[in-house]
Short mmCIF file of C-alpha atoms in Angstrom, two decimals:
data_model
loop_
_atom_site.label_atom_id
_atom_site.label_comp_id
_atom_site.label_asym_id
_atom_site.label_seq_id
_atom_site.Cartn_x
_atom_site.Cartn_y
_atom_site.Cartn_z
CA MET A 1 32.29 -67.42 -32.30
CA GLY A 2 28.56 -66.75 -31.90
CA HIS A 3 28.99 -66.21 -28.14
CA LYS A 4 31.71 -63.59 -28.66
CA LEU A 5 29.59 -61.69 -31.22
CA LEU A 6 26.62 -61.58 -28.85
CA GLY A 7 28.87 -60.21 -26.11
CA SER A 8 30.14 -57.45 -28.39
CA LEU A 9 26.62 -56.44 -29.39
CA THR A 10 25.54 -56.28 -25.74
CA ALA A 11 28.49 -54.10 -24.85
CA LEU A 12 27.76 -51.80 -27.80
CA CYS A 13 24.10 -51.45 -26.77
CA ALA A 14 25.07 -50.50 -23.23
CA CYS A 15 27.50 -47.92 -24.56
CA MET A 16 24.82 -46.40 -26.80
CA VAL A 17 22.41 -46.02 -23.86
CA PHE A 18 25.12 -44.36 -21.78
CA LEU A 19 25.95 -41.92 -24.55
CA CYS A 20 22.27 -41.04 -25.02
CA VAL A 21 21.78 -40.11 -21.35
CA SER A 22 24.99 -38.11 -21.23
CA ALA A 23 24.00 -36.11 -24.30
CA SER A 24 20.78 -34.78 -22.66
CA ALA A 25 22.41 -33.68 -19.41
CA MET A 26 23.70 -30.12 -19.28
CA THR A 27 24.68 -27.25 -17.06
CA ILE A 28 22.71 -24.00 -16.98
CA TYR A 29 23.00 -20.88 -14.86
CA VAL A 30 20.35 -18.83 -13.11
CA GLU A 31 20.96 -15.23 -12.11
CA THR A 32 19.11 -13.84 -9.09
CA PRO A 33 17.90 -10.24 -8.65
CA ASP A 34 20.86 -9.54 -6.37
CA ALA A 35 23.34 -10.71 -9.10
CA ALA A 36 24.15 -14.06 -7.51
CA LYS A 37 24.56 -16.90 -10.00
CA LEU A 38 23.23 -20.40 -9.29
CA THR A 39 24.40 -23.46 -11.20
CA LEU A 40 22.01 -26.27 -12.08
CA GLU A 41 22.57 -29.69 -13.60
CA VAL A 42 19.53 -30.34 -15.74
CA GLU A 43 18.22 -32.16 -18.76
CA SER A 44 16.56 -30.54 -21.74
CA GLY A 45 13.37 -32.49 -21.04
CA ASP A 46 13.03 -31.09 -17.51
CA ASN A 47 9.91 -28.99 -17.09
CA ILE A 48 9.84 -25.63 -15.38
CA ASP A 49 8.30 -27.11 -12.22
CA ILE A 50 11.44 -29.25 -11.77
CA ILE A 51 13.72 -26.28 -12.39
CA ARG A 52 11.87 -24.24 -9.74
CA ASP A 53 12.20 -27.10 -7.24
CA LYS A 54 15.95 -27.35 -7.88
CA LEU A 55 16.34 -23.61 -7.41
CA LYS A 56 14.36 -23.64 -4.18
CA ALA A 57 16.61 -26.43 -2.85
CA GLN A 58 19.61 -24.13 -3.34
CA ASP A 59 18.03 -20.86 -2.21
CA SER A 60 14.58 -20.68 -0.62
CA ARG A 61 14.21 -17.03 -1.72
CA THR A 62 13.73 -18.14 -5.31
CA ALA A 63 10.12 -19.05 -4.53
CA GLN A 64 9.44 -15.30 -4.34
CA TRP A 65 10.75 -14.61 -7.86
CA TRP A 66 9.57 -15.63 -11.30
CA LEU A 67 11.73 -17.21 -13.95
CA SER A 68 12.48 -15.93 -17.46
CA TYR A 69 14.75 -16.59 -20.41
CA GLN A 70 15.50 -13.92 -23.00
CA ASP A 71 12.73 -11.75 -21.52
CA SER A 72 10.11 -14.50 -21.84
CA TYR A 73 8.23 -15.79 -18.81
CA LEU A 74 8.77 -19.54 -18.36
CA SER A 75 5.45 -21.31 -17.90
CA TYR A 76 4.77 -24.22 -15.58
CA GLY A 77 4.47 -27.53 -17.42
CA ARG A 78 6.69 -26.46 -20.31
CA THR A 79 10.20 -27.88 -20.74
CA LEU A 80 13.61 -26.30 -21.29
CA ALA A 81 13.58 -27.72 -24.80
CA ASP A 82 10.30 -25.91 -25.51
CA TYR A 83 12.17 -22.64 -25.04
CA ASN A 84 15.27 -23.86 -26.89
CA ILE A 85 17.37 -23.46 -23.74
CA GLN A 86 20.83 -24.88 -24.46
CA LYS A 87 23.76 -25.84 -22.24
CA GLU A 88 25.39 -22.96 -20.36
CA SER A 89 22.39 -20.73 -21.02
CA THR A 90 21.60 -18.15 -18.34
CA LEU A 91 18.06 -17.86 -16.98
CA ARG A 92 16.95 -15.01 -14.76
CA LEU A 93 14.90 -14.77 -11.61
CA ASN A 94 12.87 -11.57 -11.47
CA ALA A 95 11.86 -9.69 -8.34
CA SER A 96 9.25 -7.71 -10.26
CA LYS A 97 5.78 -8.98 -9.42
CA GLU A 98 4.37 -8.42 -12.92
CA ILE A 99 4.56 -10.56 -16.04
CA GLU A 100 3.11 -10.20 -19.52
CA ALA A 101 1.11 -13.07 -20.98
CA SER A 102 0.55 -13.48 -24.71
CA THR A 103 -0.30 -17.20 -24.71
CA LYS A 104 -2.64 -19.49 -22.85
CA ASP A 105 0.28 -21.31 -21.18
CA GLN A 106 1.79 -18.09 -19.89
CA LEU A 107 -1.57 -16.95 -18.55
CA LEU A 108 -2.37 -20.27 -16.84
CA SER A 109 1.09 -20.45 -15.26
CA GLY A 110 1.13 -16.82 -14.21
CA VAL A 111 -2.08 -17.01 -12.19
CA VAL A 112 -0.84 -20.00 -10.15
CA ASP A 113 2.76 -18.82 -9.71
CA GLY A 114 2.96 -17.55 -6.15
CA ALA A 115 5.79 -15.21 -7.15
CA VAL A 116 3.59 -13.35 -9.65
CA GLN A 117 1.17 -10.71 -8.42
CA VAL A 118 0.14 -9.10 -11.72
CA VAL A 119 -0.52 -10.85 -15.01
CA LYS A 120 -0.84 -8.36 -17.85
CA LEU A 121 -2.26 -9.53 -21.17
CA SER A 122 -0.18 -8.58 -24.19
CA ALA A 123 -2.44 -10.29 -26.75
CA ASP A 124 -5.95 -11.72 -27.10
CA ILE A 125 -6.02 -15.15 -25.43
CA GLU A 126 -8.44 -18.06 -25.80
CA ILE A 127 -8.77 -20.70 -23.10
CA ASP A 128 -10.80 -23.90 -23.03
CA LYS A 129 -10.93 -24.56 -19.31
CA CYS A 130 -11.65 -22.46 -16.25
CA LEU A 131 -8.87 -20.22 -15.00
CA THR A 132 -8.59 -20.90 -11.25
CA VAL A 133 -6.91 -18.17 -9.22
CA ASN A 134 -5.67 -17.87 -5.66
CA ALA A 135 -4.14 -14.39 -5.45
CA VAL A 136 -3.48 -12.33 -8.56
CA THR A 137 -4.28 -9.09 -10.36
CA LEU A 138 -5.36 -9.64 -13.95
CA ASP A 139 -4.70 -6.61 -16.15
CA LEU A 140 -6.72 -7.07 -19.33
CA ASN A 141 -4.71 -4.25 -20.92
CA GLY A 142 -7.32 -3.71 -23.64
CA TYR A 143 -7.24 -7.35 -24.85
CA VAL A 144 -9.82 -10.14 -24.90
CA LEU A 145 -9.80 -13.19 -22.62
CA ARG A 146 -12.22 -15.62 -24.24
CA MET A 147 -13.53 -18.99 -23.14
CA THR A 148 -14.19 -21.47 -25.97
CA ASN A 149 -15.99 -24.81 -26.29
CA ASN A 150 -18.34 -24.20 -23.33
CA GLY A 151 -15.40 -24.70 -20.99
CA GLY A 152 -17.20 -23.36 -17.91
CA SER A 153 -16.67 -20.15 -15.98
CA VAL A 154 -13.91 -18.04 -17.45
CA ILE A 155 -12.45 -17.49 -13.96
CA LYS A 156 -13.02 -19.14 -10.58
CA VAL A 157 -11.81 -17.49 -7.38
CA GLU A 158 -11.01 -20.22 -4.88
CA SER A 159 -11.94 -20.08 -1.20
CA GLY A 160 -9.40 -17.75 0.38
CA GLY A 161 -8.39 -16.50 -3.06
CA VAL A 162 -8.16 -12.86 -4.13
CA LEU A 163 -8.70 -11.65 -7.71
CA ALA A 164 -8.43 -8.06 -8.92
CA ILE A 165 -9.44 -7.19 -12.49
CA GLN A 166 -8.07 -4.00 -14.00
CA ASP A 167 -7.57 -2.56 -17.46
CA SER A 168 -4.65 -0.28 -18.33
CA SER A 169 -5.91 0.27 -21.92
CA PRO A 170 -9.57 1.27 -21.52
CA ASP A 171 -9.75 2.94 -24.95
CA ALA A 172 -9.21 -0.27 -26.93
CA GLU A 173 -12.33 -1.21 -28.95
CA HIS A 174 -13.93 -4.61 -29.56
CA ARG A 175 -17.03 -5.42 -31.58
CA PHE A 176 -19.90 -7.70 -30.67
CA THR A 177 -23.18 -8.86 -32.19
CA PRO A 178 -26.19 -9.69 -29.94
CA ASN A 179 -27.65 -13.18 -30.41
CA SER A 180 -31.14 -14.55 -29.79
CA ASP A 181 -30.30 -15.42 -26.16
CA GLY A 182 -29.61 -11.80 -25.33
CA LEU A 183 -25.84 -12.36 -25.26
CA ARG A 184 -23.25 -10.26 -27.05
CA VAL A 185 -20.99 -12.51 -29.12
CA LEU A 186 -17.50 -11.39 -30.08
CA ASP A 187 -17.37 -10.47 -33.77
CA GLU A 188 -14.43 -8.16 -34.43
CA THR A 189 -15.14 -7.99 -38.17
CA ASN A 190 -18.90 -7.51 -38.47
CA GLY A 191 -20.02 -6.71 -34.94
CA THR A 192 -22.72 -4.07 -34.52
CA GLU A 193 -22.01 -3.16 -30.88
CA THR A 194 -18.75 -1.66 -29.59
CA VAL A 195 -17.23 -2.23 -26.16
CA SER A 196 -14.30 -0.11 -25.00
CA GLY A 197 -11.50 -1.69 -22.99
CA GLY A 198 -10.37 -5.21 -22.18
CA VAL A 199 -12.98 -7.96 -22.18
CA ILE A 200 -13.75 -11.26 -20.46
CA THR A 201 -16.24 -13.18 -22.60
CA GLY A 202 -17.56 -16.56 -23.73
CA GLY A 203 -18.03 -18.21 -20.34
CA SER A 204 -20.80 -20.81 -20.15
CA CYS A 205 -21.62 -22.98 -17.12
CA GLY A 206 -24.21 -23.68 -14.45
CA GLN A 207 -23.33 -20.73 -12.21
CA GLY A 208 -21.13 -17.73 -12.82
CA GLY A 209 -20.42 -17.72 -16.54
CA GLY A 210 -17.90 -14.90 -16.27
CA VAL A 211 -16.53 -15.24 -12.76
CA TYR A 212 -17.49 -17.64 -9.97
CA VAL A 213 -16.51 -16.35 -6.51
CA GLN A 214 -16.30 -19.27 -4.10
CA ASN A 215 -17.16 -18.92 -0.41
CA GLY A 216 -14.26 -17.11 1.24
CA GLY A 217 -13.06 -15.76 -2.11
CA GLN A 218 -12.73 -12.06 -2.95
CA MET A 219 -13.03 -10.37 -6.33
CA THR A 220 -12.44 -6.68 -7.02
CA MET A 221 -13.26 -5.18 -10.40
CA ASP A 222 -11.55 -1.83 -11.06
CA GLY A 223 -11.86 -1.84 -14.86
CA GLY A 224 -12.45 -3.96 -17.92
CA ASN A 225 -15.67 -5.61 -19.07
CA ILE A 226 -17.46 -8.92 -18.59
CA VAL A 227 -19.51 -9.36 -21.74
CA GLY A 228 -21.77 -12.04 -23.18
CA CYS A 229 -21.30 -14.76 -20.54
CA TRP A 230 -23.96 -17.35 -19.79
CA ALA A 231 -25.07 -19.44 -16.80
CA ASN A 232 -27.58 -22.23 -17.18
CA ALA A 233 -28.89 -21.47 -13.71
CA MET A 234 -27.78 -18.27 -11.98
CA GLY A 235 -25.32 -15.42 -12.35
CA GLY A 236 -24.51 -15.05 -16.03
CA GLY A 237 -21.78 -12.49 -15.37
CA VAL A 238 -20.73 -13.05 -11.75
CA TYR A 239 -21.90 -15.55 -9.12
CA VAL A 240 -21.07 -14.72 -5.48
CA ASN A 241 -21.25 -17.71 -3.16
CA ASN A 242 -22.33 -17.68 0.48
CA GLY A 243 -20.65 -18.99 3.62
CA ARG A 244 -20.19 -22.72 3.97
CA ALA A 245 -22.74 -25.35 4.95
CA ALA A 246 -25.15 -24.52 7.76
CA ASN A 247 -23.79 -27.25 10.04
CA GLU A 248 -20.31 -25.71 10.19
CA THR A 249 -19.18 -23.33 12.91
CA ALA A 250 -19.67 -19.59 12.59
CA SER A 251 -15.93 -19.00 12.29
CA GLU A 252 -15.90 -21.07 9.11
CA LEU A 253 -18.85 -19.31 7.50
CA VAL A 254 -16.99 -16.87 5.28
CA PRO A 255 -18.99 -15.56 2.30
CA GLY A 256 -17.70 -14.68 -1.13
CA VAL A 257 -17.27 -10.94 -1.74
CA PHE A 258 -17.48 -9.06 -5.04
CA THR A 259 -16.43 -5.40 -4.97
CA MET A 260 -17.09 -3.40 -8.13
CA ASN A 261 -15.26 -0.06 -8.31
CA GLY A 262 -15.31 0.36 -12.09
CA GLY A 263 -15.66 -1.44 -15.39
CA SER A 264 -18.87 -2.94 -16.70
CA ILE A 265 -20.91 -6.13 -16.97
CA ILE A 266 -22.83 -6.11 -20.24
CA ASP A 267 -25.48 -8.38 -21.77
CA CYS A 268 -24.81 -11.55 -19.84
CA ALA A 269 -27.72 -13.90 -19.13
CA ALA A 270 -28.91 -16.74 -16.88
CA GLY A 271 -31.08 -19.63 -18.02
CA ASN A 272 -33.50 -19.49 -15.08
CA GLY A 273 -33.45 -15.70 -15.13
CA MET A 274 -31.91 -15.22 -11.71
CA GLY A 275 -29.19 -12.61 -11.99
CA GLY A 276 -28.49 -12.25 -15.67
CA SER A 277 -25.49 -10.13 -14.68
CA VAL A 278 -24.87 -10.71 -10.95
CA TYR A 279 -26.29 -13.26 -8.51
CA ILE A 280 -25.58 -13.00 -4.78
CA ILE A 281 -26.54 -16.19 -2.98
CA ALA A 282 -28.18 -16.39 0.45
CA SER A 283 -26.54 -17.70 3.59
CA ALA A 284 -26.55 -21.42 4.20
CA SER A 285 -27.08 -20.64 7.89
CA GLU A 286 -29.79 -18.63 9.59
CA ASN A 287 -27.42 -15.68 10.06
CA SER A 288 -27.78 -13.38 7.07
CA LYS A 289 -24.29 -11.94 7.50
CA TYR A 290 -22.89 -15.13 5.96
CA GLY A 291 -24.69 -14.57 2.66
CA GLY A 292 -22.66 -13.51 -0.36
CA ARG A 293 -21.72 -9.81 -0.47
CA PHE A 294 -21.77 -7.44 -3.43
CA ILE A 295 -20.26 -4.00 -2.84
CA MET A 296 -20.92 -1.66 -5.77
CA ASN A 297 -18.81 1.51 -5.52
CA GLY A 298 -18.84 2.34 -9.24
CA GLY A 299 -19.03 0.93 -12.74
CA SER A 300 -22.09 -0.11 -14.68
CA ILE A 301 -24.20 -3.24 -15.09
CA GLU A 302 -26.60 -3.66 -17.97
CA GLY A 303 -28.56 -6.48 -19.51
CA CYS A 304 -31.21 -9.02 -18.72
CA ASP A 305 -33.42 -11.38 -20.70
CA LYS A 306 -37.07 -10.57 -21.23
CA ASP A 307 -39.43 -12.00 -18.58
CA LYS A 308 -36.55 -12.78 -16.23
CA PHE A 309 -36.11 -11.97 -12.54
CA GLY A 310 -33.31 -9.46 -12.55
CA THR A 311 -30.14 -7.96 -13.92
CA VAL A 312 -28.95 -8.19 -10.30
CA TYR A 313 -30.57 -10.84 -8.10
CA ASN A 314 -29.75 -10.38 -4.43
CA LEU A 315 -30.18 -13.05 -1.78
CA GLY A 316 -27.24 -11.87 0.33
CA THR A 317 -26.03 -8.35 1.10
CA PHE A 318 -25.85 -5.65 -1.57
CA LEU A 319 -24.07 -2.42 -0.62
CA ALA A 320 -25.39 -0.08 -3.31
CA ASN A 321 -22.93 2.81 -2.88
CA ASP A 322 -22.48 4.15 -6.43
CA GLY A 323 -22.54 3.16 -10.11
CA THR A 324 -25.52 2.21 -12.26
CA VAL A 325 -27.63 -0.89 -12.80
CA LYS A 326 -29.86 -0.97 -15.87
CA ASN A 327 -32.08 -3.55 -17.49
CA SER A 328 -32.02 -3.88 -21.27
CA SER A 329 -35.55 -5.24 -21.59
CA SER A 330 -38.84 -3.85 -20.35
CA GLY A 331 -39.81 -7.36 -19.26
CA CYS A 332 -36.92 -7.70 -16.83
CA TYR A 333 -36.21 -6.16 -13.43
CA ALA A 334 -33.03 -4.14 -13.02
CA LEU A 335 -33.05 -5.46 -9.43
CA TYR A 336 -34.75 -8.40 -7.75
CA ASN A 337 -34.07 -8.01 -4.03
CA HIS A 338 -34.75 -10.87 -1.66
CA SER A 339 -32.50 -9.75 1.20
CA THR A 340 -30.54 -6.68 2.36
CA LEU A 341 -29.83 -3.69 0.11
CA LYS A 342 -28.35 -0.60 1.71
CA THR A 343 -26.05 2.35 1.02
CA GLU A 344 -23.15 3.05 3.33
CA GLN A 345 -23.15 6.42 5.05
CA GLY A 346 -21.75 9.25 2.95
CA LYS A 347 -21.87 7.31 -0.34
CA PRO A 348 -23.70 8.69 -3.43
CA ARG A 349 -25.96 5.60 -3.93
CA THR A 350 -26.25 3.19 -6.83
CA THR A 351 -28.79 4.28 -9.43
CA PHE A 352 -31.24 1.65 -10.70
CA SER A 353 -32.78 2.33 -14.13
CA GLY A 354 -35.61 -0.03 -14.87
CA ALA A 355 -38.24 -1.68 -12.72
CA ALA A 356 -37.24 -3.16 -9.36
CA HIS A 357 -38.87 -5.73 -7.10
CA ASN A 358 -38.45 -5.99 -3.33
CA ASP A 359 -39.56 -9.47 -2.31
CA ILE A 360 -41.24 -10.51 0.93
CA TYR A 361 -37.90 -10.95 2.77
CA GLY A 362 -36.29 -7.97 1.07
CA HIS A 363 -35.18 -4.89 2.99
CA ILE A 364 -34.24 -1.76 1.04
CA SER A 365 -32.63 1.09 2.97
CA GLY A 366 -30.52 2.69 0.22
CA GLY A 367 -30.07 3.13 -3.50
CA SER A 368 -31.76 5.49 -5.93
CA PHE A 369 -34.62 4.13 -8.05
CA LYS A 370 -35.63 5.98 -11.22
CA ASN A 371 -38.47 3.69 -12.30
CA ALA A 372 -41.27 1.59 -10.85
CA VAL A 373 -40.70 -0.38 -7.64
CA THR A 374 -42.93 -3.17 -6.40
CA ASN A 375 -42.67 -3.69 -2.64
CA ASN A 376 -43.67 -6.89 -0.86
CA GLY A 377 -41.04 -6.51 1.85
CA THR A 378 -39.73 -3.54 3.82
CA ILE A 379 -38.47 -0.12 2.69
CA THR A 380 -36.76 2.07 5.29
CA GLY A 381 -34.60 4.27 3.07
CA GLY A 382 -33.53 5.11 -0.46
CA THR A 383 -34.75 7.56 -3.07
CA PHE A 384 -37.74 6.70 -5.25
CA ASN A 385 -38.73 8.75 -8.28
CA GLY A 386 -40.86 6.17 -10.09
CA LYS A 387 -44.20 4.66 -9.12
CA VAL A 388 -44.00 2.64 -5.89
CA THR A 389 -46.59 -0.10 -5.49
CA ASN A 390 -46.83 -1.26 -1.89
CA ASN A 391 -48.57 -4.63 -1.96
CA ALA A 392 -50.34 -6.32 0.94
CA GLY A 393 -47.77 -7.18 3.59
CA GLY A 394 -45.33 -4.59 2.30
CA LYS A 395 -44.09 -1.98 4.76
CA ILE A 396 -42.74 1.49 4.02
CA GLU A 397 -41.07 3.02 7.06
CA GLY A 398 -38.67 5.51 5.49
CA GLY A 399 -37.21 6.88 2.30
CA THR A 400 -37.47 9.90 0.03
CA PHE A 401 -40.35 9.76 -2.42
CA GLY A 402 -40.70 11.97 -5.48
CA GLN A 403 -43.90 13.35 -6.99
CA GLY A 404 -44.23 10.39 -9.36
CA SER A 405 -43.87 7.74 -6.67
CA GLY A 406 -47.51 7.79 -5.56
CA ILE A 407 -46.31 7.74 -1.95
CA CYS A 408 -47.40 10.56 0.36
CA THR A 409 -45.02 11.32 3.24
CA VAL A 410 -46.83 12.52 6.37
CA THR A 411 -44.87 14.01 9.26
CA PHE A 412 -46.22 15.25 12.58
CA ASN A 413 -45.06 18.37 14.41
CA VAL A 414 -45.95 18.14 18.09
CA ASN A 415 -44.53 21.59 18.98
CA GLY A 416 -42.52 20.28 21.89
CA GLY A 417 -45.09 17.75 23.04
CA MET A 418 -44.55 14.05 23.66
CA PRO A 419 -44.58 11.48 22.19
CA ALA A 420 -43.57 12.43 18.65
CA PRO A 421 -45.47 10.18 16.21
CA ALA A 422 -43.58 8.24 13.55
CA THR A 423 -43.65 9.46 9.97
CA GLN A 424 -46.28 7.73 7.86
CA TYR A 425 -45.83 6.74 4.20
CA LEU A 426 -49.11 6.33 2.41
CA SER A 427 -50.11 5.03 -0.97
CA ALA A 428 -52.79 6.95 -2.84
CA ASN A 429 -56.38 6.28 -1.78
CA SER A 430 -55.50 5.43 1.79
CA ARG A 431 -56.05 7.13 5.16
CA ILE A 432 -53.64 8.66 7.63
CA SER A 433 -53.63 6.67 10.86
CA GLU A 434 -54.45 8.95 13.79
CA PRO A 435 -51.52 8.94 16.22
CA ALA A 436 -51.72 9.09 20.00
CA LYS A 437 -52.50 12.52 21.42
CA PRO A 438 -49.34 14.29 22.53
CA THR A 439 -49.04 16.00 25.89
CA LYS A 440 -47.20 19.14 26.91
CA SER A 441 -47.01 20.77 30.31
CA GLY A 442 -49.32 23.77 30.51
CA TYR A 443 -51.22 22.84 27.36
CA THR A 444 -54.31 20.87 26.41
CA PHE A 445 -54.32 19.05 23.07
CA ALA A 446 -57.06 20.30 20.75
CA HIS A 447 -56.72 18.57 17.36
CA TRP A 448 -54.40 17.77 14.47
CA ALA A 449 -54.36 20.35 11.72
CA MET A 450 -52.62 21.22 8.49
CA ASP A 451 -49.89 23.86 8.47
CA ASN A 452 -52.52 26.39 7.51
CA GLY A 453 -54.50 25.62 10.65
CA THR A 454 -57.28 23.60 9.01
CA ALA A 455 -58.28 20.64 11.18
CA TRP A 456 -57.48 17.29 9.61
CA ASP A 457 -60.24 14.68 9.17
CA PHE A 458 -58.70 11.24 9.68
CA GLY A 459 -61.60 9.69 7.80
CA LYS A 460 -60.43 11.49 4.69
CA ILE A 461 -58.95 9.53 1.80
CA VAL A 462 -55.48 10.73 0.76
CA VAL A 463 -55.48 10.90 -3.01
CA ASP A 464 -52.26 12.80 -3.63
CA ASN A 465 -49.73 15.02 -1.92
CA LEU A 466 -51.29 16.65 1.12
CA GLY A 467 -49.91 20.04 0.28
CA GLY A 468 -48.61 20.37 3.83
CA ASN A 469 -47.85 18.44 7.01
CA PRO A 470 -50.35 17.69 9.82
CA VAL A 471 -49.26 19.51 12.95
CA ALA A 472 -50.37 19.40 16.57
CA ASP A 473 -52.50 22.46 17.20
CA SER A 474 -52.30 23.21 20.92
CA ILE A 475 -54.25 25.63 23.12
CA ASN A 476 -52.64 27.51 25.97
CA LEU A 477 -54.40 26.84 29.25
#
């Protein structure tokens, strides 16, 4: 009798297991953008990754479309049960390349979904780990994307990745309070400083607190704000990496590129003071073209800790085409330039408000500088309206210098003779170097003179503007 009872219990147990599995299996339908309907056999515990794989097995085009249910984007890693999707429910594949994200899961899934091109925030979102992107446009839409718990950079652009930041609600307002580190901290209730538009904030890591652009990555900022992000080392707001290691081939040396067309970077900071807002790293090879690239076509950058190296610290290539860069402390440079800074032809020029430093390897050929500039490197262009201090070893070979610059520009008119001497740029209390005597057929060179005909004494100390240009005074034979 005992053997028969055991057999009955075993049979009952097997039946219960069978019934349990059958109860979770179900049929759902998925409608494509062209009105075709796909049928899937699924289980309520299946996650969205599995559903996408099943769809792709039936129709490879589905990889180009994103999945929704009752107008909600279905996030990777979530299950059908999470969305209360029942048997015979109909999901939809969407050809539109834009989704709205109101939760962390939707945001994280949207930026890795190859079918999604634009992720538009529809609420403030907090994340606790870095948002890694390959190719996406992030529309802040007036909301706040905030990193919590010192989770690292808010966003990392992978090698080969492309990130565009825009803001379709630039009039939204958010309030911040500055802390002792020079950072603005989000405080919507009691904040003393107002920022207009969507915001990326709270990042904290070694490099690139707001956004880290890996070698080969590209970031374009058309709007929005990066506010109050911190790097222990370099690039509180944005860190732009260089090409790869020096021992790799030239074809592999692809630098990171940050293009700023609009928006702002405000009161970010770096622990070692290098690039409180933006840090562009040097090339790992000897070829400078593989250094990180920062192209500033607009927008504004402001903020730097006292006694730090620079709001923008450039070791790569900085195309200073437009926009403004400003320090927020008298003890900090608006720009610390250790490499190439230039303005592309026909562009208005970036305006730097606050002191700037051109280091020994620095070469400035563009930009507009309103305040003091210290030059240890080379200046061949740009506009300078503040005091320019040309230290030993520094070279000034071009540029436009205002009355307050302390630089006297000396040009030579040879009246058709040859050779034409190069323009000289002199600091106060220095002498004009006498150029080679020009020659002209039918004439004998007499002396160099001012425009008014007064002979110039090359032993004379230049103390200020000459009041005219030395010219070649020639005598007809």
